[in-house]
Coordinates of C-alpha atoms and ligand atoms in Angstrom, one line a residue:
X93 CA 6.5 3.2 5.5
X94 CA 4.3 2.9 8.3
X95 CA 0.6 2.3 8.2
X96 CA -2.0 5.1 10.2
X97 CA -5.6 3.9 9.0
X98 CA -7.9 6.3 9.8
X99 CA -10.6 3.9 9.6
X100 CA -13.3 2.2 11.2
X101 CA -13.1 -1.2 9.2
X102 CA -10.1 -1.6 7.8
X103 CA -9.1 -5.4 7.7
X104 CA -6.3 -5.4 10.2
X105 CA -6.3 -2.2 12.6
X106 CA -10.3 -1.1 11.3
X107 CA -11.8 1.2 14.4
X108 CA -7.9 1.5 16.4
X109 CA -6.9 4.8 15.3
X110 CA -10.2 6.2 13.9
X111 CA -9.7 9.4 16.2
X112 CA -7.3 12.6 15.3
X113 CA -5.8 12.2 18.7
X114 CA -5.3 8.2 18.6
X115 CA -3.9 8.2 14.9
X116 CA -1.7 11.2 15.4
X117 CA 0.0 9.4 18.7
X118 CA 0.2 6.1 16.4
X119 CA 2.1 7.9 14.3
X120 CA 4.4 9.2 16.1
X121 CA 4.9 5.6 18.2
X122 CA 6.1 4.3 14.3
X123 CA 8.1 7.3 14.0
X124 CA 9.7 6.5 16.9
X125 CA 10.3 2.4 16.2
X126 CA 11.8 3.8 13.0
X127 CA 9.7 4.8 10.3
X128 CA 11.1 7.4 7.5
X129 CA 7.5 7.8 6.1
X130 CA 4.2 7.9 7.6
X131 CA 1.3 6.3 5.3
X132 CA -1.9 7.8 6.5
X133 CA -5.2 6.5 4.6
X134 CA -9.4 7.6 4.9
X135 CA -10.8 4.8 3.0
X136 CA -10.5 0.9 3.3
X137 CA -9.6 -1.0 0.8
X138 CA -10.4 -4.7 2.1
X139 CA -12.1 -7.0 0.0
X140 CA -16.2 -6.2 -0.4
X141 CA -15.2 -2.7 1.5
X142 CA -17.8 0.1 0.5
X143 CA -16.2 3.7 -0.2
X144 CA -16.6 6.3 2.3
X145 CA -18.2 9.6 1.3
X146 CA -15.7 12.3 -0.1
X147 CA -16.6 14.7 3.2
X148 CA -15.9 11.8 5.5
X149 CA -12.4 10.9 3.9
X150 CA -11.4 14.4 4.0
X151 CA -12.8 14.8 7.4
X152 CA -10.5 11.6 8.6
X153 CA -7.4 12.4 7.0
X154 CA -6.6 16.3 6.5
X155 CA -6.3 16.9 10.1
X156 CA -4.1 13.7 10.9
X157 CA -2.2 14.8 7.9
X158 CA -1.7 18.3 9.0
X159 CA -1.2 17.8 12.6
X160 CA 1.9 14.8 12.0
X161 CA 3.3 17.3 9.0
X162 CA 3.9 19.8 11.5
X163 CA 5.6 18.0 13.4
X164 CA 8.2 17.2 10.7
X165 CA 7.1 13.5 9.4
X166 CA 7.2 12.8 5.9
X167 CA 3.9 12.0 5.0
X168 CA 2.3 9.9 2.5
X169 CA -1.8 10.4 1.7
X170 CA -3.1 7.0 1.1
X171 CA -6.1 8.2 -1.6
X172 CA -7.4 7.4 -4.9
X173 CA -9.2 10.5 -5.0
X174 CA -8.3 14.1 -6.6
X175 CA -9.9 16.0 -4.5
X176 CA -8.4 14.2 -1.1
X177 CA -5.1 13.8 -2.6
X178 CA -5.2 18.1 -3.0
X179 CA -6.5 18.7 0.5
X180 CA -3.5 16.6 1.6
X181 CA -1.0 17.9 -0.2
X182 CA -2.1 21.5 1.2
X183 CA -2.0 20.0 5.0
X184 CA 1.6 19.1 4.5
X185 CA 1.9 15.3 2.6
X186 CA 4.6 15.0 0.1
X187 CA 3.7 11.4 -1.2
X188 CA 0.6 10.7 -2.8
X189 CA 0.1 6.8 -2.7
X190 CA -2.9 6.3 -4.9
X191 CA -4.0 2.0 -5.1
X192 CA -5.7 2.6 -8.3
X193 CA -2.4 4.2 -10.1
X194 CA -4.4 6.6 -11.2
X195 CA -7.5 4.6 -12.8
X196 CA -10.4 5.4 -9.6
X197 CA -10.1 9.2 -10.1
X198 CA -7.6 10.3 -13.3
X199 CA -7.9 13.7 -12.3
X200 CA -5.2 12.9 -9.5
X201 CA -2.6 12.2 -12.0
X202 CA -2.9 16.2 -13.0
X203 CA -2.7 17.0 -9.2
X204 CA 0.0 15.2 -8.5
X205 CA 1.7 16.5 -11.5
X206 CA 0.9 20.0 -10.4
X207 CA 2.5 19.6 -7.4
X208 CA 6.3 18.3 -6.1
X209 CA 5.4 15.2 -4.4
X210 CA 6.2 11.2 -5.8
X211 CA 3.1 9.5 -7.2
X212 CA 2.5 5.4 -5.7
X213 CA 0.8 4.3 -8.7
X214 CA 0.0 0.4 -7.4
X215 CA -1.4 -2.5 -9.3
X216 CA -5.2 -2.2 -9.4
X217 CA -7.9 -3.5 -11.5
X218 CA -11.2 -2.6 -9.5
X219 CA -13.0 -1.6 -6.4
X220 CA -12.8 -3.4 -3.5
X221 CA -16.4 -4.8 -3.6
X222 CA -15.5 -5.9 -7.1
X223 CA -12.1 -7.0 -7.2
X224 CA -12.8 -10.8 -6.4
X225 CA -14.0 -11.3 -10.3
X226 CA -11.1 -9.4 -11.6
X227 CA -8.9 -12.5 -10.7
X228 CA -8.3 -13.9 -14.0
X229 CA -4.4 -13.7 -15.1
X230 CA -4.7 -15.9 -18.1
X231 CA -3.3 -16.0 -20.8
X232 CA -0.1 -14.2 -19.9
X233 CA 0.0 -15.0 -16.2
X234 CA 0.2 -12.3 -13.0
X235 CA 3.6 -11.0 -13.5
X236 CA 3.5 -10.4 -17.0
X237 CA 0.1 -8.9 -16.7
X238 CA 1.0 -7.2 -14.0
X239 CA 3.6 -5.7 -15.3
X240 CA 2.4 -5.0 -18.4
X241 CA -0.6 -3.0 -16.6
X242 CA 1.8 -1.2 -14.4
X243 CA 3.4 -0.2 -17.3
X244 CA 0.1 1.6 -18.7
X245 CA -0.2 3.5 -15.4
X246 CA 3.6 4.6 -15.7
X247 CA 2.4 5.4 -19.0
X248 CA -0.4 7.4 -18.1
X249 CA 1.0 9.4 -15.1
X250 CA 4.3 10.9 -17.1
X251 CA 1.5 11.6 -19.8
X252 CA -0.1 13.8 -17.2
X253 CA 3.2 15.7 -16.4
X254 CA 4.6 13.7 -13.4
X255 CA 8.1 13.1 -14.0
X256 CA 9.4 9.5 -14.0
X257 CA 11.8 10.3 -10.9
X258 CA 8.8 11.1 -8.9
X259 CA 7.1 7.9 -9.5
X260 CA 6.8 4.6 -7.9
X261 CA 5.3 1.3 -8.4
X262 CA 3.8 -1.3 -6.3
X263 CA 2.6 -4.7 -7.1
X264 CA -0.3 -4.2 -5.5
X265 CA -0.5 -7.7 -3.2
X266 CA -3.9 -8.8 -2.4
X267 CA -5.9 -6.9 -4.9
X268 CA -7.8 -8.5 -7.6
X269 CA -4.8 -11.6 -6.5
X270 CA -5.5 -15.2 -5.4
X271 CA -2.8 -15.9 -2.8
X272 CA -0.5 -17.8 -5.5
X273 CA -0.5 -14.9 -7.9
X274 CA 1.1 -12.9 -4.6
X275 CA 3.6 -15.6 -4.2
X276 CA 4.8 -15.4 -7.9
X277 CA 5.0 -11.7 -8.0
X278 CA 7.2 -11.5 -4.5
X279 CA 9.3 -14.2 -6.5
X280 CA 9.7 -12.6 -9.8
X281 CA 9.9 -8.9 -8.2
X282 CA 12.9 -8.1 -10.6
X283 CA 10.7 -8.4 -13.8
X284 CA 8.3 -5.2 -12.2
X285 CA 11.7 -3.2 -11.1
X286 CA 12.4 -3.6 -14.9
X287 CA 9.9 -1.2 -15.3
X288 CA 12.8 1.5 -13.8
X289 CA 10.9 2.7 -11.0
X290 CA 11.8 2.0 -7.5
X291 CA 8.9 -0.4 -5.7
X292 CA 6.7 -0.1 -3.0
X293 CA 5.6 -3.8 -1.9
X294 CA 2.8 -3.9 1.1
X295 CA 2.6 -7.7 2.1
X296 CA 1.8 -7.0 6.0
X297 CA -0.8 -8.4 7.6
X298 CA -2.4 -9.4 4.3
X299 CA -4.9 -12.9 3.9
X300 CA -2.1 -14.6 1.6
X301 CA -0.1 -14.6 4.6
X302 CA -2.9 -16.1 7.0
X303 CA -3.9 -18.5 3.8
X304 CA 0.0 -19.8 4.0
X305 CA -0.3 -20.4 7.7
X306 CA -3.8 -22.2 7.9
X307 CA -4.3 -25.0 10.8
X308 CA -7.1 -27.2 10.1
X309 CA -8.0 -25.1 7.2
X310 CA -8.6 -22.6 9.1
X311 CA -6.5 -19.0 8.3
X312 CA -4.3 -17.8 11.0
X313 CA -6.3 -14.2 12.2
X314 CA -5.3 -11.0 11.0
X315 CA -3.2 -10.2 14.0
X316 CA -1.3 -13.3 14.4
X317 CA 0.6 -12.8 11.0
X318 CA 3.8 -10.9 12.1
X319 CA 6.5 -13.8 12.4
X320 CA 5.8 -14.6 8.8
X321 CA 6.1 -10.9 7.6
X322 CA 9.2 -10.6 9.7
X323 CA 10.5 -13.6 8.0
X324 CA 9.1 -12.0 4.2
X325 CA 10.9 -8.9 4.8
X326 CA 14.2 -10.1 5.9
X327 CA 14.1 -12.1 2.5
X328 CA 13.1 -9.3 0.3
X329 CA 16.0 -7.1 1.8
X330 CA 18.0 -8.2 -1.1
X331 CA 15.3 -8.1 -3.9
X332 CA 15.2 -4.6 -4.7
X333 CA 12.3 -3.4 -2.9
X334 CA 12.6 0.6 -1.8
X335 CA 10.0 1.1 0.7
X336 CA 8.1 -1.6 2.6
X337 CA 4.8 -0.3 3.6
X338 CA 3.6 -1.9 7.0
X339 CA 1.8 -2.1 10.1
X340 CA 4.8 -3.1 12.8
X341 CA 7.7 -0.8 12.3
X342 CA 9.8 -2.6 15.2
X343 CA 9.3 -5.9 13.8
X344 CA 10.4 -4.8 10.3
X345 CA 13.9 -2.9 11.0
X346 CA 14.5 -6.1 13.4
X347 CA 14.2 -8.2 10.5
X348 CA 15.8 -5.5 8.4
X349 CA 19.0 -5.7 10.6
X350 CA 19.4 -9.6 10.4
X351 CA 19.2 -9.3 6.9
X352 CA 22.0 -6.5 6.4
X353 CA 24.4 -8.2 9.7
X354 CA 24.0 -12.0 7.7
X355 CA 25.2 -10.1 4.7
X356 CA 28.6 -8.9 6.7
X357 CA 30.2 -5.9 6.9
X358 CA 30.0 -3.5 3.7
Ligands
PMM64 N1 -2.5 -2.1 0.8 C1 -3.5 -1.6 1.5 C2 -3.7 -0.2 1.5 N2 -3.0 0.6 0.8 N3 -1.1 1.0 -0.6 C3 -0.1 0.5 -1.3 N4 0.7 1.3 -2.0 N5 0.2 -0.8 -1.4 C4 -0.6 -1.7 -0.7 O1 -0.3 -3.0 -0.8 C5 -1.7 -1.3 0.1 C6 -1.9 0.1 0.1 C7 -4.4 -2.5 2.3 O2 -3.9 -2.8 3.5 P1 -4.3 -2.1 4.9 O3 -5.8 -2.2 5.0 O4 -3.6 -2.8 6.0 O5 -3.8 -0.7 4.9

């Protein structure tokens, strides 16, 4: 799944593609380094972010949506909000990846169900300006929590009508997590695809990644993350993870075909 963000502050391409014309040709660049889905998102989701009004989110994604649709991508809307998740699914997206699973806006549970695309219910706890106090894993720990909250969104989206086959599930790295909570859930990834959904995992770019590769305490910048993602992805090729959401498309299929040559022919 490749990432078009519509944006003009999200925390790793904010401002890049924030035009119809610079975000459609993105898309169709990942497309064309080998992207089976297209993940295009209105609203940024970086720590302390503030939400865009509904008008604007609309306004940035419908016609992106519409525009790469038509040209035959399969496209995912990345909203947590009824109403954007509709307009989408009318301008030709199929997937409806929502980072609240459902808890920002529960009316987009009953759209999704009232439609034919899958639901991406992640791992969420609270709004980005907020999610810095909603850290605390205790007494449980993060992937027992985790997946235990998961669970309730499973929960509450086949309660809504959207069939289990349509659904998947995403750990949700970076949100409400301190870097070592990521670590443990990328480790333990098997107890979340216990759940019987097939996962979504979005580690690119993220600030656990830069916090691993600090100099001088100081966290390697947002750009300057790729080797280590490369290296992530070619270890998780085994793990069970069914769609990979990320910024370099290129980089990921390399590291996807080391994985599958190292593990010989099938
Ligand atoms: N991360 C971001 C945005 N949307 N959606 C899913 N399903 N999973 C994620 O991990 C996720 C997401 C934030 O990253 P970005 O600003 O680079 O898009």
């Amino acid at each position: 799944m490749g990432i078009v963000n519509v944006t003009p502050d999200s925390f790793s391409d904010g401002g890049r593609y924030d035009t119809l014309e610079s975000a459609v040709e993105h898309g169709r660049e990942l497309l064309d380094a080998g992207a089976d889905i297209l993940d295009i998102g209105g609203e940024s989701t970086r720590p302390g972010a503030t939400r865009p009004f509904v008008a604007e989110e609309l306004d940035r994604v419908v016609p992106v949506i519409r525009e790469l649709a038509a040209g035959g991508a399969l496209v995912s809307v990345d909203t947590m909000r009824a109403e954007v998740a509709e307009a989408a699914l009318e301008a030709g997206a199929r997937i409806v990846n929502d980072v609240s699973g459902g808890l920002a806006d529960p009316r987009i549970l009953d759209v999704v169900a009232g439609s034919e695309a899958a639901y991406v219910a992640m791992h969420w706890r609270a709004h980005a300006d907020r999610m810095r106090d909603f850290t605390d894993y205790s007494p449980d720990g993060v992937v027992e929590t985790v997946r235990r909250e998961l669970g309730e969104r499973l929960e509450a989206a086949e309660a809504a009508g959207i069939p289990r086959a349509r659904i998947v599930l995403d750990p949700g790295l970076g949100f409400a997590k301190e870097p070592h909570h990521n670590w443990e859930l990328l480790q333990q990834l098997d107890v979340l695809a216990g759940l019987g959904c097939p996962l979504l995992v979005g580690a690119s770019r993220k600030s656990f990644l830069g916090t691993l590769l600090r100099h001088d305490g100081v966290p390697r910048p947002v750009g300057e993350r790729e080797h280590a993602h490369a290296a992530l992805v070619a270890l998780l090729a085994d793990r069970g993870v069914d769609i990979l959401r990320v910024h370099d498309v290129r980089a990921t299929r390399d590291a996807l075909a080391v994985a599958a040559a190292m593990k010989g022919p099938a």
